[in-house]
XYZ file of C-alpha atoms in Angstrom:
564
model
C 0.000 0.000 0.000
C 1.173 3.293 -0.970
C 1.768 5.492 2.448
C 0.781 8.751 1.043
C -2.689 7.620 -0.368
C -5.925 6.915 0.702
C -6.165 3.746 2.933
C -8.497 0.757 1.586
C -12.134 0.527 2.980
C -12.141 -0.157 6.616
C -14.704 -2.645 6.036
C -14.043 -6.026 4.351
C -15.807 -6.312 0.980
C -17.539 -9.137 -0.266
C -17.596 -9.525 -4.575
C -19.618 -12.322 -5.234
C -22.280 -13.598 -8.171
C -19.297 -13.668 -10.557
C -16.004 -15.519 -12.310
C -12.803 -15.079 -10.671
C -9.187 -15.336 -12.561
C -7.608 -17.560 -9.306
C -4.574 -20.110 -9.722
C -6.280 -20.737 -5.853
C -9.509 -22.210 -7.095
C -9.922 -21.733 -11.360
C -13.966 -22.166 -10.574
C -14.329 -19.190 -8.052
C -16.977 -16.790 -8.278
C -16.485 -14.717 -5.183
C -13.304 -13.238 -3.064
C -13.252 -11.320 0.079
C -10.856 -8.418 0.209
C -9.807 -7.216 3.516
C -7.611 -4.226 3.448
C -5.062 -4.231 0.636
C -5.294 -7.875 0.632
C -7.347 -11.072 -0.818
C -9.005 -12.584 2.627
C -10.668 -15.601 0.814
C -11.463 -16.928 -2.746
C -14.030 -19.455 -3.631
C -17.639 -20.312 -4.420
C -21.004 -18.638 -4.113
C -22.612 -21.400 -1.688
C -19.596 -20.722 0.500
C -19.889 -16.853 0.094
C -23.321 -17.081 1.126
C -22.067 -18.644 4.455
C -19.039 -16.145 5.415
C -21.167 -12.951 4.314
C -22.349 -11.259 7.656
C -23.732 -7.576 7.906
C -20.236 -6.204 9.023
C -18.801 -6.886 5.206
C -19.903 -4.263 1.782
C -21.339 -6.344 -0.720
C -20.641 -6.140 -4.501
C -22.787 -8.366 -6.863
C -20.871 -8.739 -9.805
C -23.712 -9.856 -11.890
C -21.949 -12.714 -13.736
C -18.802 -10.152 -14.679
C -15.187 -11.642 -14.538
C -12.718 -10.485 -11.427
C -9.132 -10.945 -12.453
C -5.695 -9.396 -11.758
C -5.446 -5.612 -13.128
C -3.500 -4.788 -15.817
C 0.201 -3.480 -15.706
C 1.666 -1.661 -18.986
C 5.403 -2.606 -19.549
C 5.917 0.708 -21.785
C 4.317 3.983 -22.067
C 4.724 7.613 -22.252
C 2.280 9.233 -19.934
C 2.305 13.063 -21.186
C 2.716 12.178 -24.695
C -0.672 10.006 -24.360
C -2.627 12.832 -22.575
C -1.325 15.202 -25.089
C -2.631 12.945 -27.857
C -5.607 12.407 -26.517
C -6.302 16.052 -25.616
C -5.207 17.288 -29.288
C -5.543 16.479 -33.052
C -5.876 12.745 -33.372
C -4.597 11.831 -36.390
C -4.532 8.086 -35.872
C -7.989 7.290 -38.417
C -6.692 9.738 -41.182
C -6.721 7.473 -44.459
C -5.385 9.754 -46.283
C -3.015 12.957 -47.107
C -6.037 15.085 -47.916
C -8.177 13.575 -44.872
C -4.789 14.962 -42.863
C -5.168 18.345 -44.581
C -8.570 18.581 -44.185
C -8.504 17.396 -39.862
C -5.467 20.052 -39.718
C -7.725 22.706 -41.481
C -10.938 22.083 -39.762
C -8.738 22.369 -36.355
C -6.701 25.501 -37.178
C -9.511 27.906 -36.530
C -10.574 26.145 -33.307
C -7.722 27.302 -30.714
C -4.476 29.736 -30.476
C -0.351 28.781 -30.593
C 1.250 25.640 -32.156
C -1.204 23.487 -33.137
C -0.663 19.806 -31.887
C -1.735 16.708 -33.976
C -0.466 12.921 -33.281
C -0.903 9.581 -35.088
C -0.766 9.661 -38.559
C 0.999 6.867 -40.524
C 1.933 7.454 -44.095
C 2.509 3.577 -44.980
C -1.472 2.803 -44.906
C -2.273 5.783 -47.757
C -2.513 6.055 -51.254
C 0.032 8.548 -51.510
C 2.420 6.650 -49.321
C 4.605 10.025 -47.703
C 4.178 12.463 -45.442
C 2.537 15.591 -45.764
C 5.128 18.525 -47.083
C 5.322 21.608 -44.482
C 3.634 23.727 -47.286
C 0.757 21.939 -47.393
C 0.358 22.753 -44.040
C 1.000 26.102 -43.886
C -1.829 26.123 -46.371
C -3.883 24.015 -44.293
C -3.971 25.921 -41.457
C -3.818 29.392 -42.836
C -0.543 30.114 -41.306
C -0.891 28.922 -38.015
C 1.990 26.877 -36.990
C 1.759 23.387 -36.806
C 3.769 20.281 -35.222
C 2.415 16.778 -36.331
C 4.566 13.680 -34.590
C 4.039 10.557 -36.875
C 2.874 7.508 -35.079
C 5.865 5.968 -33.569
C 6.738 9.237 -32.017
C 10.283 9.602 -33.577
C 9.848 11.829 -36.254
C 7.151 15.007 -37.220
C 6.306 16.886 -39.740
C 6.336 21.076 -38.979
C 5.172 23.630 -41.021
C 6.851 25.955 -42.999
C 6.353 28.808 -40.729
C 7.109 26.787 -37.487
C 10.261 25.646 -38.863
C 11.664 28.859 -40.353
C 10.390 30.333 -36.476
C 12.892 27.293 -34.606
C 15.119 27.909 -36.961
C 15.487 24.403 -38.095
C 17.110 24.291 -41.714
C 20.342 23.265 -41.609
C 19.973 21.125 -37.914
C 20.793 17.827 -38.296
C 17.687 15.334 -39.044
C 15.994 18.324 -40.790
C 14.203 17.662 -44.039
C 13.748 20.761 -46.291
C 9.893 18.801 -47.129
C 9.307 19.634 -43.408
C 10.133 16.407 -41.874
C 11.866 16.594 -38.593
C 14.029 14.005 -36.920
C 16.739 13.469 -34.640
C 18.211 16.725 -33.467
C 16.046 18.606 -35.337
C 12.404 16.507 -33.779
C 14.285 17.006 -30.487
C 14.348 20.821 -30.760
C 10.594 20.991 -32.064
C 9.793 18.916 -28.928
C 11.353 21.372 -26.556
C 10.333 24.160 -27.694
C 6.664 22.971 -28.639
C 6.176 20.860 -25.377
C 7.600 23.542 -22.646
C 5.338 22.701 -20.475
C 4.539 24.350 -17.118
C 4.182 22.263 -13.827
C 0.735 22.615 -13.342
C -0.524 21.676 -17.255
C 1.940 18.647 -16.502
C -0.386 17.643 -13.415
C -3.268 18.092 -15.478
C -2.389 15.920 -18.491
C -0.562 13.344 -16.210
C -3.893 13.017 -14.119
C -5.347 12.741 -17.419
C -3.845 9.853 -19.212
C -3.787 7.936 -15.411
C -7.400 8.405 -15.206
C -8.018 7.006 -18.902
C -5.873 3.942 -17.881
C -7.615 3.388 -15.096
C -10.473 2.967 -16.837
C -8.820 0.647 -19.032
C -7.816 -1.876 -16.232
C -4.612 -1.109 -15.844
C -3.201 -0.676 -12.277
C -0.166 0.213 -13.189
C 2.272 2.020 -15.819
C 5.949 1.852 -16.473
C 6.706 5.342 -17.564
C 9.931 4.989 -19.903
C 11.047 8.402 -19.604
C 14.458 9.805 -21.239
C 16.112 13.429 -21.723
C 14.917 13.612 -24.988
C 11.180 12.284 -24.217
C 10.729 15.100 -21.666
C 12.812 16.512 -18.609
C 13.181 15.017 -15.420
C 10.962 17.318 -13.813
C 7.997 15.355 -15.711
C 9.062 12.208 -14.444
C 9.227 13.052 -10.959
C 5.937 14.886 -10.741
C 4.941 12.547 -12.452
C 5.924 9.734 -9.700
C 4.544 12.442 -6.375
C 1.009 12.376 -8.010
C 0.480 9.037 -9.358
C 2.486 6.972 -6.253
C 2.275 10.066 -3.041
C -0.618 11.597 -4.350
C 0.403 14.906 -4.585
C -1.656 17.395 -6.748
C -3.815 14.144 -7.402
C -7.943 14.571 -7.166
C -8.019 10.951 -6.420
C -5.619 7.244 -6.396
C -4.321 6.459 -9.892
C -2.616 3.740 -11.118
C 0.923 3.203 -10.065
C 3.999 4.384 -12.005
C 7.133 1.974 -12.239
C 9.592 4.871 -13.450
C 12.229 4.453 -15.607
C 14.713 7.076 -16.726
C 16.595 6.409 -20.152
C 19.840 8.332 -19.021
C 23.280 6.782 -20.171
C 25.756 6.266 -17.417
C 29.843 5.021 -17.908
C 30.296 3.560 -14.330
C 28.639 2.760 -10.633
C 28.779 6.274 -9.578
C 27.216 8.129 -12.578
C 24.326 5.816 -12.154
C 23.823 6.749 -8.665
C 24.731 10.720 -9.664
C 21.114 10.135 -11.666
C 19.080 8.377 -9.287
C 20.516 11.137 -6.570
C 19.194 13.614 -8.532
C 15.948 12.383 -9.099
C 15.776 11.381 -5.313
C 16.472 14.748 -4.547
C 14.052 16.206 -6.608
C 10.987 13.595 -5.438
C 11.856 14.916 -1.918
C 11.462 18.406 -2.449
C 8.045 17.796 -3.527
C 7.029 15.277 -0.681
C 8.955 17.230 1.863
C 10.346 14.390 3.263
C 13.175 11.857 2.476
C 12.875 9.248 -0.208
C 12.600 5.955 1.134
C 13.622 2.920 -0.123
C 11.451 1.558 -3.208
C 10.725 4.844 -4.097
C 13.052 6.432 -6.444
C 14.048 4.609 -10.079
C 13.565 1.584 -10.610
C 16.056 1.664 -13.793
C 17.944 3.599 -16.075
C 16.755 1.876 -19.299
C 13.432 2.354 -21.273
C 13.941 5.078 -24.073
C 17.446 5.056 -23.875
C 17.598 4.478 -27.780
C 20.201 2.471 -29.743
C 18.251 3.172 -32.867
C 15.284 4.830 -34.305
C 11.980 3.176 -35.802
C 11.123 1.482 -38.571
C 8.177 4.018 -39.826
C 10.721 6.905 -39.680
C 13.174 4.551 -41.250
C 16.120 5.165 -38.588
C 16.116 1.621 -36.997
C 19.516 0.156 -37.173
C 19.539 -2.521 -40.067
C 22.297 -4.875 -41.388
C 21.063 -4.903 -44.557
C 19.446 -1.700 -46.027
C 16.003 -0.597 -46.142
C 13.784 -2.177 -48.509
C 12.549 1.159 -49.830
C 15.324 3.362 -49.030
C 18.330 1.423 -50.349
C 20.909 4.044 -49.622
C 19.804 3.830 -45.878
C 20.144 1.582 -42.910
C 18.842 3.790 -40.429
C 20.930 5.280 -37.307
C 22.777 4.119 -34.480
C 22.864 6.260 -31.969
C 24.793 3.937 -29.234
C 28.150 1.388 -29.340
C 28.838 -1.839 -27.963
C 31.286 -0.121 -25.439
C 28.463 2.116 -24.397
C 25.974 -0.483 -24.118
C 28.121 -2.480 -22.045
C 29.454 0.562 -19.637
C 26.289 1.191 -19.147
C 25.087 -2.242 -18.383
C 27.822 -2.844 -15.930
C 27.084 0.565 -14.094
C 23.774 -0.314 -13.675
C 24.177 -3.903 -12.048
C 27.517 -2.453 -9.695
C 25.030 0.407 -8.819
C 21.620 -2.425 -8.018
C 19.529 -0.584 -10.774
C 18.232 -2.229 -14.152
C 19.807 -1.093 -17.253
C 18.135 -1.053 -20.368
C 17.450 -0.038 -23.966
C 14.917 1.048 -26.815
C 15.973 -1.769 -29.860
C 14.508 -2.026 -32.665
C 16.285 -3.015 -35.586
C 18.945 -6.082 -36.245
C 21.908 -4.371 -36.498
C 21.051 -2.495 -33.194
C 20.374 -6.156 -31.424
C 23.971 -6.636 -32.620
C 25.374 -4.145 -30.440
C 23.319 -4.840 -27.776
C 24.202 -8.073 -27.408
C 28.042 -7.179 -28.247
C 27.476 -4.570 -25.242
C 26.002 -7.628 -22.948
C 29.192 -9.836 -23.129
C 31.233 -6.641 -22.527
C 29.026 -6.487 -19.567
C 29.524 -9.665 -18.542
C 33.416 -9.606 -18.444
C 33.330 -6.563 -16.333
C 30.538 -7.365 -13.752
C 30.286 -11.505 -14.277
C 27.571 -13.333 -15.856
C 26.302 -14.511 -12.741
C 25.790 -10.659 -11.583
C 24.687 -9.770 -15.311
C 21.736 -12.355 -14.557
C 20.735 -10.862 -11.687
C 20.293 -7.760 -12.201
C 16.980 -7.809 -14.621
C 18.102 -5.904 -17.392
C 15.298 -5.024 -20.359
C 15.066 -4.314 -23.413
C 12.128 -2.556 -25.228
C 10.768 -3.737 -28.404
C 13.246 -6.058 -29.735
C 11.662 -6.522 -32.870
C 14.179 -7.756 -35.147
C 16.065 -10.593 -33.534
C 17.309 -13.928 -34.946
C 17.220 -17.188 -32.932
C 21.100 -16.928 -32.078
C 20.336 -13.791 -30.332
C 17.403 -15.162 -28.804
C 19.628 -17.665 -27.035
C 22.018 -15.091 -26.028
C 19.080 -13.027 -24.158
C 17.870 -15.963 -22.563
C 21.715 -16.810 -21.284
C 21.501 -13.766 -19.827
C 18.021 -13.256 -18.536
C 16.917 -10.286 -20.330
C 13.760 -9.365 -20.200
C 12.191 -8.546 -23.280
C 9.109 -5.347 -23.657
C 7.461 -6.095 -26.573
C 3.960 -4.356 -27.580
C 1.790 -6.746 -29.689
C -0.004 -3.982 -30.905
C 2.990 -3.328 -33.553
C 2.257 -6.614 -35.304
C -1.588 -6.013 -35.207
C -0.978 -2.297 -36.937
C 1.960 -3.148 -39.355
C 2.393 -7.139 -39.648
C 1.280 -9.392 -42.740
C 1.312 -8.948 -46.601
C 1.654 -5.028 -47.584
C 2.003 -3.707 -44.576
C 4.357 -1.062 -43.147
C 6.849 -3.951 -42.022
C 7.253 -5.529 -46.038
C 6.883 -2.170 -47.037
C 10.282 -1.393 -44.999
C 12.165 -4.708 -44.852
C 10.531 -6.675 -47.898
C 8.632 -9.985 -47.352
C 11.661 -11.755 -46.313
C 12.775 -9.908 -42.923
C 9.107 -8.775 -42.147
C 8.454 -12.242 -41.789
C 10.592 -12.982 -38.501
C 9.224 -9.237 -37.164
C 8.018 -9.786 -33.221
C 8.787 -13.372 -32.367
C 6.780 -13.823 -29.651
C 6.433 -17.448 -29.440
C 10.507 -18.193 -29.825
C 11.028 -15.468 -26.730
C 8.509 -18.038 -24.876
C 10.404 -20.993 -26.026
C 13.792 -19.958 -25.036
C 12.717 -18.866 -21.602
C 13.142 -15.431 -22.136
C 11.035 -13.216 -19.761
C 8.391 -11.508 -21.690
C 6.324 -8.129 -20.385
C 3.771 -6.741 -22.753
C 3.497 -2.900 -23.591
C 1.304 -0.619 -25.765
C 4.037 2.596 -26.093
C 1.251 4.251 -25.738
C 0.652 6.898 -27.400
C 1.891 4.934 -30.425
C -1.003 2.236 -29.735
C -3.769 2.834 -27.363
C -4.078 1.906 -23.904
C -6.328 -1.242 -24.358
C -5.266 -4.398 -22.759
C -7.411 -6.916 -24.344
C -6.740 -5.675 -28.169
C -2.925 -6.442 -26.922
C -3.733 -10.383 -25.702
C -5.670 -10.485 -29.085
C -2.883 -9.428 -30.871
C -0.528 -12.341 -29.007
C -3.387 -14.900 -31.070
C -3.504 -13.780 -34.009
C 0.035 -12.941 -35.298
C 0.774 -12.316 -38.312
C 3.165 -15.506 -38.476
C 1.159 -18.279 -36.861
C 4.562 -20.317 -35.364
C 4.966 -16.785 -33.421
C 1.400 -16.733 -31.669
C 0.923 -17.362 -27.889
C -1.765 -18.739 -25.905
C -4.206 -15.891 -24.200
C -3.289 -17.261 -20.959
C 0.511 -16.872 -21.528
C -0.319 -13.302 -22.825
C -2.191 -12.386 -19.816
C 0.067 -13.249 -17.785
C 2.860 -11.461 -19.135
C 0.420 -8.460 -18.730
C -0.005 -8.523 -15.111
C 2.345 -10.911 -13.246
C 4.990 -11.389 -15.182
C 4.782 -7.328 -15.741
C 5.517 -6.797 -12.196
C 7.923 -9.181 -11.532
C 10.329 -7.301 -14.830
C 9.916 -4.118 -12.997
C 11.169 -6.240 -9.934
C 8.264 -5.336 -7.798
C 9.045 -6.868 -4.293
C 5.816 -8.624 -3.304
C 6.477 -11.637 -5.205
C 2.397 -12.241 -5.169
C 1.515 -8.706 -7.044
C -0.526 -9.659 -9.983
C -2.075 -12.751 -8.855
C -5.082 -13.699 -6.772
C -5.293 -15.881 -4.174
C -5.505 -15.697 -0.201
C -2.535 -13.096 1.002
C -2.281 -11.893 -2.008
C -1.964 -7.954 -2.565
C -5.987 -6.570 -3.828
C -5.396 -5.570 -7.214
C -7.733 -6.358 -9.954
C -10.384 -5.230 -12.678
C -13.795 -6.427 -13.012
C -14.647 -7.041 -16.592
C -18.219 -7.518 -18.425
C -17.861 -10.347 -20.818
C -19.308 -11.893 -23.426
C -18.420 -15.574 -22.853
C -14.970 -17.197 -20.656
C -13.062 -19.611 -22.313
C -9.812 -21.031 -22.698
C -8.455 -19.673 -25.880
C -5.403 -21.125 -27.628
C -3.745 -18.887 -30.502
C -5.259 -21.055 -34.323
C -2.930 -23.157 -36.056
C -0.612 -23.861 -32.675
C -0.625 -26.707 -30.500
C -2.581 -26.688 -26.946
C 0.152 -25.673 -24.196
C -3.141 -25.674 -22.064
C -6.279 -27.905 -22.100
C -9.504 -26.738 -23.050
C -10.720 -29.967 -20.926
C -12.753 -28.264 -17.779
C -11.457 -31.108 -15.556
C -7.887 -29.555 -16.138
C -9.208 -26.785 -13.811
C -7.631 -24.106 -16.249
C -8.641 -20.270 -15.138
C -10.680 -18.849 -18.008
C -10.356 -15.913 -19.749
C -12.854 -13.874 -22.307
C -13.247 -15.181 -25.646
C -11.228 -12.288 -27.734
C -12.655 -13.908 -31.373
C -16.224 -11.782 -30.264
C -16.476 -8.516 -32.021
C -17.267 -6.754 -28.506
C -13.858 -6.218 -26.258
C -14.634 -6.966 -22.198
C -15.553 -3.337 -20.271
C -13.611 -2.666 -17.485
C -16.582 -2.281 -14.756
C -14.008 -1.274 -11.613
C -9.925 -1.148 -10.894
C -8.799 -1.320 -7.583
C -5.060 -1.133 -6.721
C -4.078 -2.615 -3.181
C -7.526 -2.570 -1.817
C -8.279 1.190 -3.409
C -10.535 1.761 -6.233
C -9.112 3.745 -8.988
C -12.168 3.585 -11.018
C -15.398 2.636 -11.194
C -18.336 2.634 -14.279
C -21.044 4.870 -14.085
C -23.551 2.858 -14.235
C-alpha cells in the first residue's frame, strides 16, 4: 500500500455472483478483500455462508474479477497530449490529414498539436510537405509527430520560427528528426508544472479505466525533462496534486551512465528532486527503478532510422541510425548492475540487437555473468532478432518489452513492415512465441501513445500474429500483462498480480461476453480446453465486442469505477 494515499475501505468487501481469474480455485466466483489484501477466494454457496452484515457487498452480476492490468511501456504526457489534441490516428489519407489540420486551425491559439498519422497505410504513401500545411492551417503553426513518435512533420512557418534548416535530421519537405524533432519537442512541449499535473492526471485516469493498475513510464532526456518524471511519480504513487488514487507508475529514466557512480549521480538527482516535492526523504522503493526504457540504440522502422544490417527495402541508400556502441551499451550495463539498478534499452532493428548483445558480453566480463543475470536488465521492443540472439538473451536473462499492438498495426502482406524490410525480414518481425520458447522473460506494452491503452486488443494481438509459429496462448499473454509485468519491474511482493488468499488486492472487473480457454489457431494446446484440467478462463477475444472494465482497484483502493 502506498503510504501517502488513501487507505483501503475499513470494512471487508464481499464480490460475489461472478467468475474469478484464481490459480487458488480456477472455478471461483467470489473473493473477500480485507484491506489491501485477498481474505478468501471461492464459491457462491460458500460466500453465502461467510457474508455477515459487518462486510460491503458487490454483486458482480456474472462479470469476470481478475488481476489488473500493468503496462510494460508507455509515455504518460505524450498520451494525454494525444488524446487532448488532433488525433490523427484514423486519417486514411493525405487530404483527410489536410482537411482534420484545417478544420482544427480555426478552433484554438499557438502551435497546433496533432499525433498519429501513418503514411505507410495511404494512397500517396509520404508524409505531408510543411507547405501543405501552412496552407492548411492558414498560417498557423503546426507540429504533427508521426505515429511511432520519432519523427514530425512542422510547417513551414514553425520551422523557419525554430530555426530548423540546416539542424541535423531536418528535411527541407518539413520532416523533422533526430536533433532537429528534439528541438521541435522542446520548444513545442515547454510545459509548465501545473498543465503537466493536469495531463498526467489525465492519461492515469483514462488507464484506469482501461484496467490497468499500473504504468511503467519509460522516460528519457529527450522524451521530456526530469521534472515530468518526478511529478509525475509524487502524483500518481504520493498523491500529490492528485484529485483521487491512480494507477501506479514503475519509473524508468533512459539516461546513459559510464560507471557505478554516474548511475547513482542520476538516481541522486531524481531522489532529490521527489523529496522536495514530498517534503520528506525518499525511502527505499521509491526512487528509479532503472535507467533503461527510451534510452535508444536506434530509431523506428516508420521513420526509417532503426539500425539494419542490410538496407532498407525502400530506401536502399539507408540503414537507419545508431545512436549507441557496444562499449556504451556495455558501460552502461555494468554501471547499472555495480550500482543495483536495471539497465536497459529502446531496440529495434537487427543491427542495433547486434550491439546490444556485443554490449552484454562486454558487460559480462566486467561485472560476471552470474551478476549480469541478476540484475533484470530489459530491453524494449526487440523486434528484429534472430534465434542466435534469442539464445544469447535468454543466457543472460533479459527481459524482453514487446507491444503486440505493432504486429496487429503493421504485420502481414503489404504492410508497413514488407513495405520497410521486404517480405523476407518482415516475416521474422516480433517473435513472440521463440522469446517463450527460449525462456526469455516476456512483459507486454502498448508505447502508448503509439497504440492505445487497451489491454485486451494487446492479448488479441498475441493470437492472431501475423506468423502463426509466433502466436501465444491468451493465458501466456495475460500473464505477461499482469504478473509477469511486475515481476520485470522487480516489484518486491512476489504475489503482485495474482489472486489468491494473502495476495496484494489488485484487480479489474470485466463484463464479458463468454470465458473460455483460448489457444492462438494453427498452434498446439500448451493448455487444455478440458474443464477437468481446472484451467482459469479468460474472455473469448474472437467476439467482435472487447470486455468493459466495470471497476480497478489497486491494493484494496478503487481507482475507477463505471457509471452505471
Amino acid at each position: 500500500m502506498r503510504p501517502d494515499l488513501p487507505a483501503p475501505p475499513a470494512r471487508p468487501v464481499l464480490y460475489r455472483n461472478g467468475s474469478v481469474y484464481s490459480p487458488a480455485d480456477p472455478f471461483a466466483s467470489a473473493v473477500l478483500v480485507d484491506g489491501a489484501r485477498i481474505a478468501w477466494v471461492g464459491s457462491e454457496e460458500a460466500a453465502s455462508s461467510i457474508q455477515d452484515p459487518g462486510m460491503d457487498v458487490v454483486d458482480l452480476d456474472g462479470a469476470l474479477l481478475a488481476p489488473a492490468f500493468v503496462d510494460s511501456h508507455v509515455h504518460v504526457t505524450e498520451t494525454a497530449l494525444a488524446l487532448s489534441t488532433l488525433d490523427l490516428s484514423g486519417a486514411g489519407g493525405l487530404q483527410e490529414l489536410l482537411d482534420a489540420v484545417a478544420a482544427a486551425a480555426g478552433t484554438g491559439t499557438g502551435v497546433l498539436l496533432g499525433s498519429g498519422w501513418d503514411e505507410s497505410g495511404w494512397p500517396e504513401r509520404r508524409a505531408p510537405r510543411a507547405e501543405e500545411l501552412e496552407r492548411a492551417a492558414g498560417g498557423r503553426e503546426v507540429y504533427l509527430t508521426r505515429v511511432d513518435v520519432h519523427s514530425g512533420v512542422v510547417s513551414t512557418g514553425l520551422a523557419h520560427r525554430l530555426g530548423l534548416p540546416g539542424t541535423a535530421g531536418w528535411h527541407e519537405d518539413g520532416r523533422v528528426e533526430d536533433s532537429a524533432h528534439d528541438r521541435v519537442r522542446a520548444a513545442v512541449l515547454d510545459l509548465d508544472d501545473a498543465r503537466r499535473t493536469e495531463l498526467h492526471r489525465l492519461a492515469l485516469r483514462h488507464a484506469a479505466s482501461r484496467g490497468y493498475a499500473a504504468l511503467a513510464e519509460n522516460s528519457a532526456p529527450q522524451v521530456a525533462p526530469l521534472q515530468d518524471l518526478v511529478r509525475l511519480v509524487a502524483l500518481a504513487n504520493h498523491g500529490v496534486g492528485a484529485e483521487e488514487p491512480l494507477p501506479r507508475v514503475l519509473p524508468y529514466l533512459g539516461e546513459l551512465v559510464a560507471d557505478a557512480e554516474g548511475a547513482r549521480a542520476v538516481t541522486g538527482r531524481f531522489d532529490e528532486a521527489l523529496a522536495q516535492l514530498l517534503g520528506r526523504p525518499v525511502r527505499r522503493g521509491e526512487s528509479l527503478i532503472g535507467l533503461a526504457g527510451d534510452l535508444c540504440v536506434d530509431g523506428a522502422l516508420g521513420s526509417r532510422t532503426a539500425a539494419l544490417r542490410e538496407p532498407y527495402a525502400d530506401a536502399p541508400g539507408s540503414t537507419g541510425r545508431t545512436y549507441l556502441d557496444a562499449g556504451q551499451i556495455g558501460a552502461h550495463l555494468a554501471a547499472t548492475t555495480e550500482a543495483g539498478l536495471q539497465g536497459g534499452f529502446h531496440v529495434i532493428g537487427d543491427a542495433a540487437m547486434d550491439a546490444v548483445l556485443d554490449g552484454l558480453d562486454r558487460a559480462a566480463e566486467r561485472v560476471g555473468e552470474r551478476a549480469l543475470r541478476a540484475a533484470g536488465h530489459r530491453l524494449e521492443h526487440a523486434e528484429m532478432v534472430d534465434a542466435e540472439g534469442i539464445e544469447r538473451l535468454a543466457r543472460a536473462s533479459v527481459t524482453v518489452s514487446v507491444q503486440p499492438g505493432f504486429d496487429a498495426a503493421w504485420g502481414g502482406p503489404g504492410g508497413l513492415y514488407e513495405q520497410r524490410l521486404g517480405p523476407g525480414r518482415a516475416a521474422g518481425m516480433n517473435p513472440l512465441a521463440a522469446f517463450h520458447r527460449a525462456g526469455v522473460p516476456v512483459t507486454l506494452g502498448s508505447d502508448a501513445p503509439v497504440v492505445g491503452l487497451s489491454p485486451w486488443e494487446s492479448v488479441r494481438a498475441c493470437l492472431t500474429h501475423h506468423d502463426p509459429e509466433q502466436r501465444i496462448s491468451a493465458r501466456a499473454a495475460f500473464l505477461a500483462s499482469t504478473r509477469g509485468a511486475w515481476r520485470a519491474a522487480r516489484t518486491p511482493d512476489p504475489m503482485q498480480g495474482q489472486l489468491a488468499p494473502g495476495t496484494p488486492a489488485t484487480f479489474a472487473v470485466w463484463d464479458v461476453e463468454a470465458l473460455v480457454v483460448q489457444q492462438a489457431e494453427g498452434t498446439g494446446a500448451a493448455w487444455s480446453t478440458d474443464p477437468r484440467a481446472r484451467t482459469p478462463l479468460l474472455p473469448a477475444l474472437d467476439t467482435d465486442r472487447l470486455p468493459e472494465c466495470r471497476r480497478t482497484v489497486l491494493d484494496g483502493v478503487e481507482l475507477y469505477r463505471a457509471d452505471d
